[in-house]
PDB file of C-alpha atoms in Angstrom:
ATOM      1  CA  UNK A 282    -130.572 114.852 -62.731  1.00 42.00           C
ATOM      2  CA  UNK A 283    -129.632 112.637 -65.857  1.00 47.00           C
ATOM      3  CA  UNK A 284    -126.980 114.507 -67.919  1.00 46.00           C
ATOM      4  CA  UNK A 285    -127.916 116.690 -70.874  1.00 44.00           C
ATOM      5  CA  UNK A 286    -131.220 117.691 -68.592  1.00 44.00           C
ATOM      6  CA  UNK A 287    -131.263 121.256 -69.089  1.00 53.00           C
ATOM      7  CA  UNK A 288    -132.911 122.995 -66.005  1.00 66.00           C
ATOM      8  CA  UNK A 289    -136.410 125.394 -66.893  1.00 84.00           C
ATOM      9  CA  UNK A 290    -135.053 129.173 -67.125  1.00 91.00           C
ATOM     10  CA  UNK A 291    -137.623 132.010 -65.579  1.00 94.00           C
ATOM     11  CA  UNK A 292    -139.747 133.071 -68.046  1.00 95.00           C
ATOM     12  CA  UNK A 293    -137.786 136.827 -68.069  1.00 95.00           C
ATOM     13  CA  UNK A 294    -134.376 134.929 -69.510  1.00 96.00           C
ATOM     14  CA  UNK A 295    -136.757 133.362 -72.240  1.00 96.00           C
ATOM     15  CA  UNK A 296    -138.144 136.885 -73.149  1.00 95.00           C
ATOM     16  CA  UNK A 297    -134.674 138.577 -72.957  1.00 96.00           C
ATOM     17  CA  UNK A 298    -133.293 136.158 -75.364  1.00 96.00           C
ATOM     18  CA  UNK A 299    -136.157 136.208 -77.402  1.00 95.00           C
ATOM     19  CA  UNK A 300    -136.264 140.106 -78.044  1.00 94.00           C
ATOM     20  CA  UNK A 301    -132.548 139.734 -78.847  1.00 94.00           C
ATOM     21  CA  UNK A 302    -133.141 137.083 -81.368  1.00 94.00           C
ATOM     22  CA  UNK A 303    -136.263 139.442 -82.894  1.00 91.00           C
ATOM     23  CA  UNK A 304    -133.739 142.468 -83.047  1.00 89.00           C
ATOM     24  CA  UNK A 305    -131.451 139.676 -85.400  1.00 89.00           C
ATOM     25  CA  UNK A 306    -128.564 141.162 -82.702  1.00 90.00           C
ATOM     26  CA  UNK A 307    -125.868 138.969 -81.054  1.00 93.00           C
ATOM     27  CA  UNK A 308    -125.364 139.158 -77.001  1.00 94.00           C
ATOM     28  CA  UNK A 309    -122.888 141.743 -78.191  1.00 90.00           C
ATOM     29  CA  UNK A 310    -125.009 143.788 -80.095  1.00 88.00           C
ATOM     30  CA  UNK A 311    -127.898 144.096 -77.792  1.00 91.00           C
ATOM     31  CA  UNK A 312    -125.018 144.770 -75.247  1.00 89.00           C
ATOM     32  CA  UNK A 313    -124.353 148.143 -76.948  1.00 86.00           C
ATOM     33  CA  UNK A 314    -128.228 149.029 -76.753  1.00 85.00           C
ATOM     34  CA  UNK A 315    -128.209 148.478 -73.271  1.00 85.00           C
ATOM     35  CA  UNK A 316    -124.549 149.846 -72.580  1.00 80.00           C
ATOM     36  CA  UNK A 317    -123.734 147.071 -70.993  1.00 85.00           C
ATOM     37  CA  UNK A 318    -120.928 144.314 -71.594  1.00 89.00           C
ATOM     38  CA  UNK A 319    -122.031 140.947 -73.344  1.00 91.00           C
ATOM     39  CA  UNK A 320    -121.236 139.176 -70.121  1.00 94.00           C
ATOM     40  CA  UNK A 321    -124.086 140.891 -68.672  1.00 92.00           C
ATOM     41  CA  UNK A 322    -126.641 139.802 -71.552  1.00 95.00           C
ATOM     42  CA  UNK A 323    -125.221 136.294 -71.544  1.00 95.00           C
ATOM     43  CA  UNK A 324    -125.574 135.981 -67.246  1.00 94.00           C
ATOM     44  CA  UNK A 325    -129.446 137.855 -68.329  1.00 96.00           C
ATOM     45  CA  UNK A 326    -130.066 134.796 -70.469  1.00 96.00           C
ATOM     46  CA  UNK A 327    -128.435 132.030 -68.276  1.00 94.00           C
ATOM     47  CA  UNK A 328    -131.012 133.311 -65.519  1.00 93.00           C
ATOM     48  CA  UNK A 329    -127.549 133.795 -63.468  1.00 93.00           C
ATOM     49  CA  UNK A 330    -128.550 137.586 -62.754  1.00 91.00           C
ATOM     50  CA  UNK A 331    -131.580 139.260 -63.621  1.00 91.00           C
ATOM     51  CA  UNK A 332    -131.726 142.841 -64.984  1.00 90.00           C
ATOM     52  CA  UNK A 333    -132.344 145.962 -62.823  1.00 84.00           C
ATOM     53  CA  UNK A 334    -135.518 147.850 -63.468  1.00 79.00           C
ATOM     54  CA  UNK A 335    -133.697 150.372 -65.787  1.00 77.00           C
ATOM     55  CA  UNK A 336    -132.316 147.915 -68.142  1.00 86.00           C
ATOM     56  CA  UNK A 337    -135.842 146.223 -68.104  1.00 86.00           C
ATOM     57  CA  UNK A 338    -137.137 149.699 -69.396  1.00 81.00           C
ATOM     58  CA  UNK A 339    -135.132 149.988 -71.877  1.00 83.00           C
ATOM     59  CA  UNK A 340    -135.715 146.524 -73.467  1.00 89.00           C
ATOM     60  CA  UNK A 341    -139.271 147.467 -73.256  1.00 84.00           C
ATOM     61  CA  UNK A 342    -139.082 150.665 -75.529  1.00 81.00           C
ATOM     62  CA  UNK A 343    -136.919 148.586 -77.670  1.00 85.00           C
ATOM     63  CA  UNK A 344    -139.346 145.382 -77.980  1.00 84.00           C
ATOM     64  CA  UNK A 345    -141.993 147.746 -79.179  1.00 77.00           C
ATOM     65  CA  UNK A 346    -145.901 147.529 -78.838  1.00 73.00           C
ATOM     66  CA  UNK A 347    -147.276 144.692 -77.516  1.00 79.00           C
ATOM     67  CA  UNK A 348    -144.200 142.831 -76.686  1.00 83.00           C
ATOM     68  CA  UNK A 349    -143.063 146.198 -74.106  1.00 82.00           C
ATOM     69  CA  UNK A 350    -145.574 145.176 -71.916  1.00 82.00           C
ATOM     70  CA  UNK A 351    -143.890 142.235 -70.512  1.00 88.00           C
ATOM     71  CA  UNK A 352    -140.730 144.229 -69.895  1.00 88.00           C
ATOM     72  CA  UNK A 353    -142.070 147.476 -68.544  1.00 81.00           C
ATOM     73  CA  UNK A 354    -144.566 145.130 -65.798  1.00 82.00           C
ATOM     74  CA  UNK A 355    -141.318 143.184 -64.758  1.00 85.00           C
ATOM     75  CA  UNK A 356    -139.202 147.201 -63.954  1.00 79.00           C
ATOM     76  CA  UNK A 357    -142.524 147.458 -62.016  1.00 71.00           C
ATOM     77  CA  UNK A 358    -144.467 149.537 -64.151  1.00 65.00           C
ATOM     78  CA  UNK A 359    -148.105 149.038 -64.539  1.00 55.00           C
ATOM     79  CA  UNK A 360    -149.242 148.415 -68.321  1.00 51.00           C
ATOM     80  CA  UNK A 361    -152.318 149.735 -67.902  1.00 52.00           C
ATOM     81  CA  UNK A 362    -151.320 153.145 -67.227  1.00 51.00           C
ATOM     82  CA  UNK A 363    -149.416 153.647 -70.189  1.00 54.00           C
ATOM     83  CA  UNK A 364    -151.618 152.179 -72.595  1.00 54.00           C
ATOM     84  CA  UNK A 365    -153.303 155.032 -73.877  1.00 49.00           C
ATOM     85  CA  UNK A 366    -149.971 156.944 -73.984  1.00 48.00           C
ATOM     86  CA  UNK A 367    -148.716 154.405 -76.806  1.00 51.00           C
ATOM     87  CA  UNK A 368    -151.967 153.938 -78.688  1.00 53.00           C
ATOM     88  CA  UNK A 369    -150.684 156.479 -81.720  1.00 49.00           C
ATOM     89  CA  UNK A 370    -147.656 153.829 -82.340  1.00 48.00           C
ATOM     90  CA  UNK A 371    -150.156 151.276 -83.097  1.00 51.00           C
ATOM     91  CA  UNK A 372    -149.774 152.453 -87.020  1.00 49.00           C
ATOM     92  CA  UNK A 373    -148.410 150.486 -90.104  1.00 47.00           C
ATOM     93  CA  UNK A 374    -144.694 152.272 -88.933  1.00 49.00           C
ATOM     94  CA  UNK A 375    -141.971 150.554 -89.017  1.00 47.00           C
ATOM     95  CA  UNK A 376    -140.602 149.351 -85.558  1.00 45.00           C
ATOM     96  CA  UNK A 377    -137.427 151.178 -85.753  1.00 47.00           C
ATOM     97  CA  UNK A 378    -139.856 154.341 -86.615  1.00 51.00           C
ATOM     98  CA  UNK A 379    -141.887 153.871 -83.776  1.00 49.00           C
ATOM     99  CA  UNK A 380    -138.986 153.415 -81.335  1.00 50.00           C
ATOM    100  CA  UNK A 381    -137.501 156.504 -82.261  1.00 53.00           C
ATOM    101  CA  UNK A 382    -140.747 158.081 -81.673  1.00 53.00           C
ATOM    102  CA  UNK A 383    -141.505 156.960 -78.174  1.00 54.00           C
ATOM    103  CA  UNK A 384    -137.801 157.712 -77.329  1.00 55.00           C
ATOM    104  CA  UNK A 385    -138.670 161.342 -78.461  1.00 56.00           C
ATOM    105  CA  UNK A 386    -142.081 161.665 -75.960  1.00 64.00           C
ATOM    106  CA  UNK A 387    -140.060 159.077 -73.498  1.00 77.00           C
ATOM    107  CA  UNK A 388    -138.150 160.488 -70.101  1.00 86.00           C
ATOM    108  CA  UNK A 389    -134.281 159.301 -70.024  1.00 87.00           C
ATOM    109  CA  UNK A 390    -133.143 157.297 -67.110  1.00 90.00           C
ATOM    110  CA  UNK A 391    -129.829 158.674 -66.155  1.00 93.00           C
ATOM    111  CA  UNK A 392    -126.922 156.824 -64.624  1.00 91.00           C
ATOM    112  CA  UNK A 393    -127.000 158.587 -61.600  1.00 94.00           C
ATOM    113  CA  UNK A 394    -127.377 156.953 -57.736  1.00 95.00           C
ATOM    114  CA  UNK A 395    -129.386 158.712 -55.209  1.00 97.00           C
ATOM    115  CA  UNK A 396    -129.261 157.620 -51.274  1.00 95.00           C
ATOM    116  CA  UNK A 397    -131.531 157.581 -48.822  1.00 94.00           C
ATOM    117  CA  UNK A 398    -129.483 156.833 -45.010  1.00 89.00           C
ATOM    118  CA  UNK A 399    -126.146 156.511 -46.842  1.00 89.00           C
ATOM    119  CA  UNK A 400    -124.700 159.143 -49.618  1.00 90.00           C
ATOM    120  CA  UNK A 401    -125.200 158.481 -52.991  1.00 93.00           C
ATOM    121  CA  UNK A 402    -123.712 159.900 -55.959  1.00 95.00           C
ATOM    122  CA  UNK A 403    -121.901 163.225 -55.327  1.00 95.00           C
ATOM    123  CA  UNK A 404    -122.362 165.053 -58.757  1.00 92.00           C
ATOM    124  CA  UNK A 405    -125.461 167.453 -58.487  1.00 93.00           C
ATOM    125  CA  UNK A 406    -125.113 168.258 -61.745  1.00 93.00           C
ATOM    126  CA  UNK A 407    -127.320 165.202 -62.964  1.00 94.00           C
ATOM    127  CA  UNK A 408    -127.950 165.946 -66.469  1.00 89.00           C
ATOM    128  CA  UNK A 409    -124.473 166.178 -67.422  1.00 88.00           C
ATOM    129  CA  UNK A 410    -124.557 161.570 -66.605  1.00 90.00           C
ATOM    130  CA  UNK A 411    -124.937 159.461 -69.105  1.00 88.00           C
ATOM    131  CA  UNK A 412    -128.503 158.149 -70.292  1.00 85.00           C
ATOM    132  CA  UNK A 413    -128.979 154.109 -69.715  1.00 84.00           C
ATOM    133  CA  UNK A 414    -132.823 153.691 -70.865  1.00 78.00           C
ATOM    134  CA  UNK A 415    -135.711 155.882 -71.422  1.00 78.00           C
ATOM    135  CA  UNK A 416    -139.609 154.969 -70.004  1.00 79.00           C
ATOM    136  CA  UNK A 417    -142.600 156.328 -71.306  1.00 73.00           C
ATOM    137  CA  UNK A 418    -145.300 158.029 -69.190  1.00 73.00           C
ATOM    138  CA  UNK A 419    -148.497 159.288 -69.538  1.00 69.00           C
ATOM    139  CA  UNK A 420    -148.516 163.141 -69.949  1.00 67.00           C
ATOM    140  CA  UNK A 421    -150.588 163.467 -66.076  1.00 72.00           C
ATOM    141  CA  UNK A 422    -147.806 162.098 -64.675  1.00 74.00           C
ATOM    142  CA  UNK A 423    -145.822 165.361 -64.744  1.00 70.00           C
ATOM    143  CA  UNK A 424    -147.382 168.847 -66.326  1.00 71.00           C
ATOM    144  CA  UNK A 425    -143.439 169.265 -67.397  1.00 74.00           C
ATOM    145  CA  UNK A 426    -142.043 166.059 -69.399  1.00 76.00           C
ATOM    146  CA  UNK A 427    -139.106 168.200 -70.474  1.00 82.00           C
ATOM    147  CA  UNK A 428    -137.460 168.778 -67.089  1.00 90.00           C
ATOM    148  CA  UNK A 429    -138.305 165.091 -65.382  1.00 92.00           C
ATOM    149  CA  UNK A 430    -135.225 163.292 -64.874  1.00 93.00           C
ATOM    150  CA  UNK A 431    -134.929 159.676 -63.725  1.00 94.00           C
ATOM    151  CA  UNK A 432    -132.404 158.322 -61.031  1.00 96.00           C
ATOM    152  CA  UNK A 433    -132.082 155.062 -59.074  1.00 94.00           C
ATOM    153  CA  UNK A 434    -132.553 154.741 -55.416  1.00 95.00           C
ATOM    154  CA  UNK A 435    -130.277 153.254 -52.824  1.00 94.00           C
ATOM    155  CA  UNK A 436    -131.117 151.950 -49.676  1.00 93.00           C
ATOM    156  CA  UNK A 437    -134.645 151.566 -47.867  1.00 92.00           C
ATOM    157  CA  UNK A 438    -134.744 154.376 -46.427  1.00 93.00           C
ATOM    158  CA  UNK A 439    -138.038 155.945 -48.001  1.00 94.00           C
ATOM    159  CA  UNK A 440    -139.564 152.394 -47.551  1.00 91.00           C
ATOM    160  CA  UNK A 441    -142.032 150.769 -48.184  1.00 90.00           C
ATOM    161  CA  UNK A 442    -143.366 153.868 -50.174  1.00 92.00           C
ATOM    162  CA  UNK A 443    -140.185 153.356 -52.210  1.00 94.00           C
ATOM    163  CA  UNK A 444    -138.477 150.331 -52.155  1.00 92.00           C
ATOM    164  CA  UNK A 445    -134.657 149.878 -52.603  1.00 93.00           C
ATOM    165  CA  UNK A 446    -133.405 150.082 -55.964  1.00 91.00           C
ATOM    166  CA  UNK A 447    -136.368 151.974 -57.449  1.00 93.00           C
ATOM    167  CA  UNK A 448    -136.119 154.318 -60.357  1.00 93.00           C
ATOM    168  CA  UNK A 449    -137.300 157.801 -59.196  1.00 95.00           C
ATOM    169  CA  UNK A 450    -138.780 160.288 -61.597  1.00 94.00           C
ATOM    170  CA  UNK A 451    -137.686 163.958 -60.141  1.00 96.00           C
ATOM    171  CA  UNK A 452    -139.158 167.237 -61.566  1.00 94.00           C
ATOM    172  CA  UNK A 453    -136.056 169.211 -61.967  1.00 94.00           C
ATOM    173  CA  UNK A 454    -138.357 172.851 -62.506  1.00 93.00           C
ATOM    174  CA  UNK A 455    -139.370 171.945 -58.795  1.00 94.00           C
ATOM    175  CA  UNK A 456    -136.739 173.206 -56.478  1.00 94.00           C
ATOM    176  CA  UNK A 457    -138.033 175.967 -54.085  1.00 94.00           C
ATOM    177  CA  UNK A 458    -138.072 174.305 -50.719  1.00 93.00           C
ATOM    178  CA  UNK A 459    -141.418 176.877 -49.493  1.00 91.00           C
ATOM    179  CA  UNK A 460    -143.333 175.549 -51.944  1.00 94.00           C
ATOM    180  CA  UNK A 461    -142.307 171.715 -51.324  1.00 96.00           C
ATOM    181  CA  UNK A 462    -142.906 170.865 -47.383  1.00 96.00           C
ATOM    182  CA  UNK A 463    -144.025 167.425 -46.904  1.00 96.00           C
ATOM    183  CA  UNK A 464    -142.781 166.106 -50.357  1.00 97.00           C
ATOM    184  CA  UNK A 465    -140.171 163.812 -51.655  1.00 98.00           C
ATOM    185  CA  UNK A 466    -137.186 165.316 -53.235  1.00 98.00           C
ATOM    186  CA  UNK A 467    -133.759 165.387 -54.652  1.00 98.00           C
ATOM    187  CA  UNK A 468    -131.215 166.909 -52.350  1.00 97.00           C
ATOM    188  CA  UNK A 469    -127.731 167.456 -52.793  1.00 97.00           C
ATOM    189  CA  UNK A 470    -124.456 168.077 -50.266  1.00 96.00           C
ATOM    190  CA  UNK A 471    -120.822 168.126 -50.430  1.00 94.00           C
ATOM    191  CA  UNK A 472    -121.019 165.890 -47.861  1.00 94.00           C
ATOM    192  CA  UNK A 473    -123.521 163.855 -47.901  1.00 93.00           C
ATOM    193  CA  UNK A 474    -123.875 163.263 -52.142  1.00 96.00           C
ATOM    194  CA  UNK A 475    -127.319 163.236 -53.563  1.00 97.00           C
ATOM    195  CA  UNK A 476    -130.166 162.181 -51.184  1.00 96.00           C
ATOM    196  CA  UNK A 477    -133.864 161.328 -51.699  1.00 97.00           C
ATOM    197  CA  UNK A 478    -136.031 162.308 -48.530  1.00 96.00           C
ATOM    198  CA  UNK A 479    -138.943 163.848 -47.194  1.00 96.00           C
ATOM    199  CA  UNK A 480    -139.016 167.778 -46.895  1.00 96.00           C
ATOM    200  CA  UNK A 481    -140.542 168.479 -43.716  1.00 94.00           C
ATOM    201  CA  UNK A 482    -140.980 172.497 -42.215  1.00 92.00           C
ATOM    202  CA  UNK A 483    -141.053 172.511 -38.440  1.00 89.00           C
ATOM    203  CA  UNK A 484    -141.206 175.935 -37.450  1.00 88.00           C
ATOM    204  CA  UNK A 485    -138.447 178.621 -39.043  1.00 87.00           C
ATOM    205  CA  UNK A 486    -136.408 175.332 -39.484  1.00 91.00           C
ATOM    206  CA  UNK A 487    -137.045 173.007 -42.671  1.00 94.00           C
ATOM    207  CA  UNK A 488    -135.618 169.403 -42.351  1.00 94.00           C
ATOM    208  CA  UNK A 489    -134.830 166.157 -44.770  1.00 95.00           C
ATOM    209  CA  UNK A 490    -136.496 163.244 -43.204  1.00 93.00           C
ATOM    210  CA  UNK A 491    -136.755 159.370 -44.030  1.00 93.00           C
ATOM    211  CA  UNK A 492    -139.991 157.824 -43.635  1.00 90.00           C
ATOM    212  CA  UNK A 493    -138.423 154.993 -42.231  1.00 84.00           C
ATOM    213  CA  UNK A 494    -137.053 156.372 -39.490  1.00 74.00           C
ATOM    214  CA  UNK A 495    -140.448 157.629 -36.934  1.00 65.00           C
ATOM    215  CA  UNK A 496    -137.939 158.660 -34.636  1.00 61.00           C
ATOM    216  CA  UNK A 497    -136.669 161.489 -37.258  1.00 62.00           C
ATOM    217  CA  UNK A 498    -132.815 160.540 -35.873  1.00 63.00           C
ATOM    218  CA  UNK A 499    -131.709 160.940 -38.662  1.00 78.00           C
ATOM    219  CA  UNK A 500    -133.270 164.021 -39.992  1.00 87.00           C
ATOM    220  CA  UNK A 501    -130.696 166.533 -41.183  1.00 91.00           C
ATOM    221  CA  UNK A 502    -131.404 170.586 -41.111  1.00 93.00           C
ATOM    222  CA  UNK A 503    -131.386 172.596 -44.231  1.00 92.00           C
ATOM    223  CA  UNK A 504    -129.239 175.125 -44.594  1.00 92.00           C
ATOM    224  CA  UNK A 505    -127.164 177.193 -47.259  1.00 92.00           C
ATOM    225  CA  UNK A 506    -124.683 174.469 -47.973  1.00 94.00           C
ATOM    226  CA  UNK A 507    -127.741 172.158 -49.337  1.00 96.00           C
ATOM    227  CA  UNK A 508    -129.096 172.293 -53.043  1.00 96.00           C
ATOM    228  CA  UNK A 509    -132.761 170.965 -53.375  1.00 97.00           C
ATOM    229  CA  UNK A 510    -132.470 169.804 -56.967  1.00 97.00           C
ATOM    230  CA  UNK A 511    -136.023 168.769 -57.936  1.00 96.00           C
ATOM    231  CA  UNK A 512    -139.489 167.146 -56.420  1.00 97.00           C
ATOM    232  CA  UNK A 513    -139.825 163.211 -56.864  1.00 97.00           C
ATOM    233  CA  UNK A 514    -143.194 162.984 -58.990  1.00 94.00           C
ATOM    234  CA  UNK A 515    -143.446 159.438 -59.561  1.00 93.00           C
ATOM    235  CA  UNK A 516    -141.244 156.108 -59.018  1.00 93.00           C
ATOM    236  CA  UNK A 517    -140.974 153.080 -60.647  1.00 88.00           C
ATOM    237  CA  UNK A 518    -140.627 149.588 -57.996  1.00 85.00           C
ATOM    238  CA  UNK A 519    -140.042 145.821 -59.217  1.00 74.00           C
ATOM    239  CA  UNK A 520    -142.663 143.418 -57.778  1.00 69.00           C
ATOM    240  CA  UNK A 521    -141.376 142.170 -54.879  1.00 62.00           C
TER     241      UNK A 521
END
């Protein structure tokens, strides 16, 4: 390679940079949107590290209508589905009017880790973390907007339903294990942090299973000491 050859970045550095230079913002300042550190941004634009699906989110509700598109598709979330959501944004508003108002009908992503084999974060008091993006979805997603909370997902243990690294929308108005068997929720335990599994009844006994695991080894028996926090109503995957 002849020097001064500068190699092709990925077309998702281009766009990053591009919003930032649309938003008239340094690295810096879109830094502070994102809550990250401009070393982040800067490694974003290089192509050194890509963002994580939240951070894409995020950049999508900030690039606005028809530019969000790109974004949300690359977190792994399906244009298509949310078009009709946004169509009322489509109005001679200004931009920074229009964000506001999707952040509004939007559903924050919180900075909160949930495991699936190993433990994940051990705070079940979820709403209390800090908010790192917000994603729209269409109303038919969830009948209650207001109590849908997003986390991200560690390990592949509910795979390939949910891949690793996955942001997880949970229904926090859902949390009576009778009326949950055989769906996906948010668990919590002293011990074991906050877990995303399967809620399975066998019998008198009601278990939290991975779907990766047939053999149900490593299913784990619920009993007083475990909170179920909320049901899993939709996720959010980056293409593989």
């Amino acid at each position: 390679m002849r020097a001064g050859t500068r190699l092709a970045r990925p077309e998702w550095a281009v766009q990053i940079e591009r919003l930032r230079e649309r938003l008239h913002l340094n690295q810096a300042g879109l830094a502070r949107l994102l809550n990250v550190s401009p070393m982040a941004v800067s490694r974003w634009e290089r192509a050194v590290n890509e963002p994580e699906a939240a951070y894409y989110i995020h950049m999508g509700t900030l690039s606005g209508d028809p530019d969000c598109w790109y974004f949300w598709q690359r977190a792994g979330l399906p244009a298509s589905d949310l078009k009709r959501a946004l169509r009322k944004s489509k109005t001679s508003k200004s931009p920074q009017s229009a964000v506001a108002e999707l952040e509004n009908q939007s559903v924050p992503v919180l900075g909160v880790k949930a495991g699936t084999t190993e433990a994940g974060d051990n705070d079940p008091n979820i709403e209390r973390s800090p908010i790192l993006a917000r994603v729209m979805a269409p109303s038919e997603w969830s009948e209650t907007k207001q109590s849908v909370r997003c986390v991200r997902i560690v390990g592949d243990g509910m795979a390939p339903l949910i891949a690793d690294g996955s942001v997880v929308a949970v229904d926090l108005s859902q949390f009576e294990p009778a009326k949950l068997n055989n769906m996906i929720v948010l668990a919590w335990h002293k011990d074991f942090g906050l877990l995303i599994r399967r809620l399975k009844r066998f019998g008198a006994a009601e278990v939290l299973i991975v779907d990766a695991d047939r053999s149900e080894v490593s299913a784990v028996t619920l009993d007083r000491n475990w909170r179920i926090l909320g049901r899993v109503v939709w996720w959010l995957s980056r293409p593989a």
